[in-house]
Short mmCIF file of C-alpha atoms in Angstrom, two decimals:
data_model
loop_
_atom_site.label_atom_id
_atom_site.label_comp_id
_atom_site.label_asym_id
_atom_site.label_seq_id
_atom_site.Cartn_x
_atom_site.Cartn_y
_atom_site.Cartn_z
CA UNK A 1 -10.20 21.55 -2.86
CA UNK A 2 -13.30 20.20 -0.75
CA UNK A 3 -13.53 17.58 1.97
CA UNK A 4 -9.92 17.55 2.48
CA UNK A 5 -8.84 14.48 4.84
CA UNK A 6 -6.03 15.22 7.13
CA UNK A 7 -3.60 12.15 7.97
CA UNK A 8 -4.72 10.06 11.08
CA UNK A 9 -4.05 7.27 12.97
CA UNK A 10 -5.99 4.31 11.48
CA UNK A 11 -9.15 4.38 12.37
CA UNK A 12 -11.62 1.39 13.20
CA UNK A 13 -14.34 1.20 10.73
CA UNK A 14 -17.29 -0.20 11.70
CA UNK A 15 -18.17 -0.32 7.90
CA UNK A 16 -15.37 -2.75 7.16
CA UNK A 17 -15.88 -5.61 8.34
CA UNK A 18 -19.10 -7.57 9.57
CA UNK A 19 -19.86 -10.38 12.01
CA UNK A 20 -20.07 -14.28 10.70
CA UNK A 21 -20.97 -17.31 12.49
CA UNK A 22 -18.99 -20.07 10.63
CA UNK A 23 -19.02 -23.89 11.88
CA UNK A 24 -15.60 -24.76 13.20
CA UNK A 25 -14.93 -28.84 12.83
CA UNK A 26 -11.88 -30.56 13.83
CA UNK A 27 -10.14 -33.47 14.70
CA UNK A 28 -9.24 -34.30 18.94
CA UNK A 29 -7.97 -37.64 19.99
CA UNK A 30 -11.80 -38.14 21.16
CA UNK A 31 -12.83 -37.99 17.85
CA UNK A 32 -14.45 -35.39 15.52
CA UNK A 33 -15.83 -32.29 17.38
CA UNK A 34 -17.63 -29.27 15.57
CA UNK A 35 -19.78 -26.03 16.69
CA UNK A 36 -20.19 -22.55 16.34
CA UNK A 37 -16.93 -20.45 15.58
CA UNK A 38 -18.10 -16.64 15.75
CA UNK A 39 -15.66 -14.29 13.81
CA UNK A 40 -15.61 -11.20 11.88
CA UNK A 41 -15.21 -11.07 7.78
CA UNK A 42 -13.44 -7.93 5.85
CA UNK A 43 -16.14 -6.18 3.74
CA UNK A 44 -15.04 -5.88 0.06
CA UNK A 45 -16.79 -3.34 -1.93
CA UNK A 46 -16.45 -1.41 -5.47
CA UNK A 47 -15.47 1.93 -5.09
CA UNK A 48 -15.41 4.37 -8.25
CA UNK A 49 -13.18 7.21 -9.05
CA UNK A 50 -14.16 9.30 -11.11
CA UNK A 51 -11.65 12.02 -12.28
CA UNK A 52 -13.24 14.84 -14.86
CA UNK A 53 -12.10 14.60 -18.38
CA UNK A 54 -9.79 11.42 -17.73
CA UNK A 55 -11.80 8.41 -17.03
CA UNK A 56 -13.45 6.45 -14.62
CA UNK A 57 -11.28 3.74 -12.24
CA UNK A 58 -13.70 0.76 -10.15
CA UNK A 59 -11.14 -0.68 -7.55
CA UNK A 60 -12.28 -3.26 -4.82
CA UNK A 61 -11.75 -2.14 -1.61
CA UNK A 62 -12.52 -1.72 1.63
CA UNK A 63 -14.61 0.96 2.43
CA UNK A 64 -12.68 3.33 4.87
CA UNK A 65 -10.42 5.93 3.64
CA UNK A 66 -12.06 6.40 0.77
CA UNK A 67 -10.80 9.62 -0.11
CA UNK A 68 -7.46 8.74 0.65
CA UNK A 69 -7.50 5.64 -0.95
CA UNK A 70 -8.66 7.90 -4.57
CA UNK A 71 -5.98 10.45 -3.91
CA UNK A 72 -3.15 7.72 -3.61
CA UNK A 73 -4.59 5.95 -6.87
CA UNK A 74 -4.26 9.06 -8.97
CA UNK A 75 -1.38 9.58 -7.12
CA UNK A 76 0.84 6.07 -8.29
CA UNK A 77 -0.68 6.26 -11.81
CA UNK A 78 1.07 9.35 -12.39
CA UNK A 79 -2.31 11.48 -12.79
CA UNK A 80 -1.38 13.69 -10.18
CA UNK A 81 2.32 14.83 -8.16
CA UNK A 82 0.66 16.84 -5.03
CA UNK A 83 -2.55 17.97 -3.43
CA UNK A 84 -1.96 21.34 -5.59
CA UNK A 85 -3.06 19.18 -9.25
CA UNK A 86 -6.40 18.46 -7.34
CA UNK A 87 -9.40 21.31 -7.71
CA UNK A 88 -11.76 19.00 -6.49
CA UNK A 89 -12.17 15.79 -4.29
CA UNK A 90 -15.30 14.97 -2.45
CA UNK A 91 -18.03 11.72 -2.14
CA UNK A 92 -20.69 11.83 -4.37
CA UNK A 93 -23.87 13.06 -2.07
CA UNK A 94 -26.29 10.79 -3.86
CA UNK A 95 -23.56 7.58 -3.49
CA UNK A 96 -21.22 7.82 -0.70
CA UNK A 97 -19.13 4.83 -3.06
CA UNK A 98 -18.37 7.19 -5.50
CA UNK A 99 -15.18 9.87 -5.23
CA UNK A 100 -15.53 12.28 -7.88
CA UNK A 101 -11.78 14.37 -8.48
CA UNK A 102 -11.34 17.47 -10.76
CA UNK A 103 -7.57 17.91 -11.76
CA UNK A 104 -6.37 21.88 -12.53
CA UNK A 105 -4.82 20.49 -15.29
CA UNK A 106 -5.60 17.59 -16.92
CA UNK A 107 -3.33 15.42 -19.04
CA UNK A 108 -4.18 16.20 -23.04
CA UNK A 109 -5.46 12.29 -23.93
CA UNK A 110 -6.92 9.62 -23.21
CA UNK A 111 -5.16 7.75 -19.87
CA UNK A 112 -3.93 4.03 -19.47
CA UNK A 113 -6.84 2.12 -17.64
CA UNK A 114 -9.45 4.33 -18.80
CA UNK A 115 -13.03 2.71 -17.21
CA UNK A 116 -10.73 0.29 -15.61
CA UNK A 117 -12.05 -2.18 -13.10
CA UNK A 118 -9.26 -3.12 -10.35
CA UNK A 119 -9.99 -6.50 -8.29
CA UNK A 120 -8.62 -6.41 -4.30
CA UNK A 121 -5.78 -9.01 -5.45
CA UNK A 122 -4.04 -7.07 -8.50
CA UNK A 123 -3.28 -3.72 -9.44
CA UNK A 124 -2.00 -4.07 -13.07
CA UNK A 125 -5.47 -5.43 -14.42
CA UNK A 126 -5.85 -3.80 -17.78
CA UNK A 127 -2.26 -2.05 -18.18
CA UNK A 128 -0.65 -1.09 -21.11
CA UNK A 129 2.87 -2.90 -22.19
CA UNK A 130 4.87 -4.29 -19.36
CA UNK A 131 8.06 -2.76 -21.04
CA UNK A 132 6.92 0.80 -21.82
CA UNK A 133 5.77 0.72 -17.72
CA UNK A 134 8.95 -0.45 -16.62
CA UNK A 135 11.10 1.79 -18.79
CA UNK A 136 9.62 4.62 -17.82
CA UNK A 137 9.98 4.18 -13.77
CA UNK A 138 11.61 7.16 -12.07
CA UNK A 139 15.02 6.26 -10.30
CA UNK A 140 13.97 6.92 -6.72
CA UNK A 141 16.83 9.34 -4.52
CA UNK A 142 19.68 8.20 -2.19
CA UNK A 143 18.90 10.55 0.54
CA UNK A 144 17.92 7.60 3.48
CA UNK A 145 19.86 5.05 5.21
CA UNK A 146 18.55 2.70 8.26
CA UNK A 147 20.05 1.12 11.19
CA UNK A 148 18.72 -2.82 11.02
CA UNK A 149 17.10 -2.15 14.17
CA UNK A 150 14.48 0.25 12.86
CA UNK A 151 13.43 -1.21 9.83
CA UNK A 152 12.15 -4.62 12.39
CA UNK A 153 10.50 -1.37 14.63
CA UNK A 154 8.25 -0.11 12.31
CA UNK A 155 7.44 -3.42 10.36
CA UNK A 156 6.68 -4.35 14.42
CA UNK A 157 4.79 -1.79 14.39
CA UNK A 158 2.55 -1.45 11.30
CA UNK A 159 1.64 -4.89 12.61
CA UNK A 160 0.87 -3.43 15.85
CA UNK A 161 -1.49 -1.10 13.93
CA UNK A 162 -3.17 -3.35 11.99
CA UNK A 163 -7.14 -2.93 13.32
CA UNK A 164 -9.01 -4.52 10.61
CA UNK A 165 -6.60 -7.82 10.53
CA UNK A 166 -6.74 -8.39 14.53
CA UNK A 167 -10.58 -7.92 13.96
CA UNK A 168 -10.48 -10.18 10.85
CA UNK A 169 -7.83 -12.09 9.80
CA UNK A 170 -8.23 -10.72 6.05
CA UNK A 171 -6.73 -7.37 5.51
CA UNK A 172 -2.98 -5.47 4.07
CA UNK A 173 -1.42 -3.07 5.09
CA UNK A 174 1.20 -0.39 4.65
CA UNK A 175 3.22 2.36 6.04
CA UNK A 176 5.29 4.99 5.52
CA UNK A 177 7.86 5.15 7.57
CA UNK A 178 11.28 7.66 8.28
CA UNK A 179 15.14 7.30 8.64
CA UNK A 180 14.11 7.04 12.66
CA UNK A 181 11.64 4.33 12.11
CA UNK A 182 8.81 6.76 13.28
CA UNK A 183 5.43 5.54 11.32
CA UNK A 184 4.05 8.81 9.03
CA UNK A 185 1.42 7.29 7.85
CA UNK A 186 -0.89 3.98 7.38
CA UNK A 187 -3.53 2.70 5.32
CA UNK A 188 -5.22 -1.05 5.94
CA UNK A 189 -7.37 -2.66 3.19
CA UNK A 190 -8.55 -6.22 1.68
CA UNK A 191 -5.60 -5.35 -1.32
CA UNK A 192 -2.32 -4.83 -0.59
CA UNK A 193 -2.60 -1.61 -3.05
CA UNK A 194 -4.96 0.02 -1.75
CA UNK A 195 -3.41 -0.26 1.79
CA UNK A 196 -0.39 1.04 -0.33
CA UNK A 197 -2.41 3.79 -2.14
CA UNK A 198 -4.35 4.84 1.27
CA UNK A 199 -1.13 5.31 3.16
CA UNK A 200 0.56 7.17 0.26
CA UNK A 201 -2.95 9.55 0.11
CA UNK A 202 -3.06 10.29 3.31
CA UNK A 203 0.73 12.07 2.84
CA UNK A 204 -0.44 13.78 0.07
CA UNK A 205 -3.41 15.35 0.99
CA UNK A 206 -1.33 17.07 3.80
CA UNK A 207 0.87 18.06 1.74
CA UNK A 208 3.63 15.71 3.25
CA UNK A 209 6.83 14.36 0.78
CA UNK A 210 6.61 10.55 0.17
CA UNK A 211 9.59 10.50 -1.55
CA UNK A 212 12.69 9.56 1.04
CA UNK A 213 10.30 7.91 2.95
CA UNK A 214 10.42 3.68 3.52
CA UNK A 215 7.36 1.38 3.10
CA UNK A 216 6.88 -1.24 5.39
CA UNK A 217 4.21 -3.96 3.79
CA UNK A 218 2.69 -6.54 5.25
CA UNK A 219 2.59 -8.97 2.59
CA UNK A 220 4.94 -9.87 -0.34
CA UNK A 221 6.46 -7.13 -2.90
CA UNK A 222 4.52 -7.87 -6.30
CA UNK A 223 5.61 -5.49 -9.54
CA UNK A 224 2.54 -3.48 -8.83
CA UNK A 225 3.36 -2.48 -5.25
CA UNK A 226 7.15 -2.13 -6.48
CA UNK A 227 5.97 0.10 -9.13
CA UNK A 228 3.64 2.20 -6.62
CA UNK A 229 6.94 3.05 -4.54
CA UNK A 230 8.79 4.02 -7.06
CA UNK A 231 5.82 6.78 -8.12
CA UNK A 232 6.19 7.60 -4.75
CA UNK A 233 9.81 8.02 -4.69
CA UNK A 234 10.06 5.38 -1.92
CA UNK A 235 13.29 4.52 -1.64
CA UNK A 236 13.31 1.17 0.81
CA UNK A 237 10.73 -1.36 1.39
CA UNK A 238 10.72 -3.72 4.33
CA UNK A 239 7.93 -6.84 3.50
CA UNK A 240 6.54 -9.23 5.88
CA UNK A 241 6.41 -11.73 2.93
CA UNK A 242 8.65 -12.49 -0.30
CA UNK A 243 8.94 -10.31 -3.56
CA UNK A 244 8.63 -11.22 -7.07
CA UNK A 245 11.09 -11.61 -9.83
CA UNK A 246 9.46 -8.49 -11.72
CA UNK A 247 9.40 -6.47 -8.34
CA UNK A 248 12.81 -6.89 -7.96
CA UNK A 249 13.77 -6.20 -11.08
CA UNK A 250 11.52 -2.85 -11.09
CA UNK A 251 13.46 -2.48 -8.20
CA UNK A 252 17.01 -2.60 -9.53
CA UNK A 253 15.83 -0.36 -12.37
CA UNK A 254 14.01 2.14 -9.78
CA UNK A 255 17.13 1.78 -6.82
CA UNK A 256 14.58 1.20 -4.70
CA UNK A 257 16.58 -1.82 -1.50
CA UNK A 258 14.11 -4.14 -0.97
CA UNK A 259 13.82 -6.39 2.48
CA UNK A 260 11.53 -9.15 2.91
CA UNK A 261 10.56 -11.64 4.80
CA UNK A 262 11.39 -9.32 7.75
CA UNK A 263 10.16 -10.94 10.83
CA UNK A 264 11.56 -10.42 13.96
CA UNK A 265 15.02 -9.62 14.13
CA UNK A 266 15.50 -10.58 10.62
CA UNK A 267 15.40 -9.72 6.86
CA UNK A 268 17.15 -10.48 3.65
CA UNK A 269 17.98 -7.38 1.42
CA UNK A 270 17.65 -8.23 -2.14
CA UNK A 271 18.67 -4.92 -3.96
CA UNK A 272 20.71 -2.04 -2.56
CA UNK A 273 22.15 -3.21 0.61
CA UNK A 274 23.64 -0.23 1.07
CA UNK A 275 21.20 1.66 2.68
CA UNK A 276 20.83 -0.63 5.58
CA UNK A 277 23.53 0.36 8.13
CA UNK A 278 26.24 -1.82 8.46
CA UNK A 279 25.24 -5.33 6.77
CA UNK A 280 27.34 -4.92 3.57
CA UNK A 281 30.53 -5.30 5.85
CA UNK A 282 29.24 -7.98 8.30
CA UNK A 283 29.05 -9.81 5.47
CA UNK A 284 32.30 -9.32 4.02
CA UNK A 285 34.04 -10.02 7.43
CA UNK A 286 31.79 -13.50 7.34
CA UNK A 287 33.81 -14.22 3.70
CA UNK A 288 37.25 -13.36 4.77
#
């Protein structure tokens, strides 16, 4: 396999974002004031993926970890379950904005989303039936349970790690995190999953397991990122922001616990409270 990319801490990419000079105008009790308000905008930008005798996938993205971000795609639609399916990754010389992959062995058929283009704001453009997706989800393992304590850690600190937002104000992103909280690995981008697919590519292309791991997100739980966990064999995720009726019940289907709105020291577990040390009996002792 050429140009692999080894798993990093998240990088700052000069190529993702770009300065703006916006006029700021707003109200004061002397009256109306306006000027200059300097800032920095996320770059959005098609990238292709092209994978031999499968198809061709344009996803909007930002441009850093692009080979990541192409491995984790693959990855969640089920084209590939390691680094060892891959014969070939590498940017094409001619256009650095286009990944070209090489599977050892192909599926037979043509693939769901075939010459698909993916916008930055949803993941399911294009997909087949909503029912044959959902029914065939894997059921994710029972191997991890976490204190309270760490799931607020490393949702503190994906945040923490989150470059392109301080810099911008416009980016996801997502991490893959252990039973001790410790952050594996981390992917930031203008869709939430891509910074899902970026942080799940990284793991795969050294040959890491993403399945037992938690995802900490740091926007709401749609279907597609529940879907993308599941794929992954994540078995918790912990979202800044609310999930979805369909999420959770991919979710329920997957037994994949889902927190959100964690913030601070707090969270509300929707599915599979178990796995979160402790709660299910506070709350019984808050019944009696």
């Amino acid at each position: 396999m050429a140009h692999k990319e080894e798993p990093t801490p998240l990088p700052r990419f000069a190529d993702d974002f770009r300065p703006a000079e916006p006029i700021l105008f707003k109200e004061l009790d002397r009256g109306l004031v306006a000027g200059p308000d300097p800032c920095h905008l996320p770059v959005e930008a098609p990238l292709t993926i092209e994978v031999r005798d499968v198809g061709a996938y344009t996803v909007m993205a930002s441009p850093g970890d692009s080979l990541a971000l192409a491995v984790g795609f693959v990855f969640s639609e089920g084209l590939i379950s390691s680094r060892d399916d891959i014969g070939l990754l590498q940017k094409c010389e001619d256009d650095p904005s286009v990944i070209r992959l090489q599977l050892t062995d192909p599926p037979a058929g043509e693939q769901p989303g075939r010459n698909l283009i993916v916008g930055s704001s949803c993941g399911l453009c294009g997909a087949r039936n909503l029912g044959e997706m959902l029914d065939e989800l894997p059921r994710v393992g029972r191997t991890l349970t976490l204190a309270p304590e760490t799931i607020f850690e490393a949702v503190k600190v994906m945040e923490q790690n989150q470059f392109l937002h301080k810099k911008t104000g416009g980016t996801h992103s997502a991490a893959l995190f252990d039973a001790q909280g410790r952050v594996l690995s981390q992917g930031e981008d203008v869709g939430r999953h891509n910074a899902l697919d970026k942080a799940v590519g990284k793991m795969v292309l050294a040959g890491q397991e993403t399945a037992g791991c938690a995802a900490a997100l740091s926007g709401r739980v749609s279907l597609e990122m529940a879907l993308k966990a599941a794929r992954a064999g994540v078995e918790l995720i912990a979202a800044v922001s609310s999930p979805t009726s369909l999420a959770l019940e991919a979710a329920e289907r997957c037994g994949i616990t889902v927190c959100a709105f964690v913030r601070g020291a707090r969270a509300s577990a929707y599915t599979y409270p178990e796995r979160v040390r402790g709660i299910l009996e506070l709350a019984a002792r808050q019944e009696e």
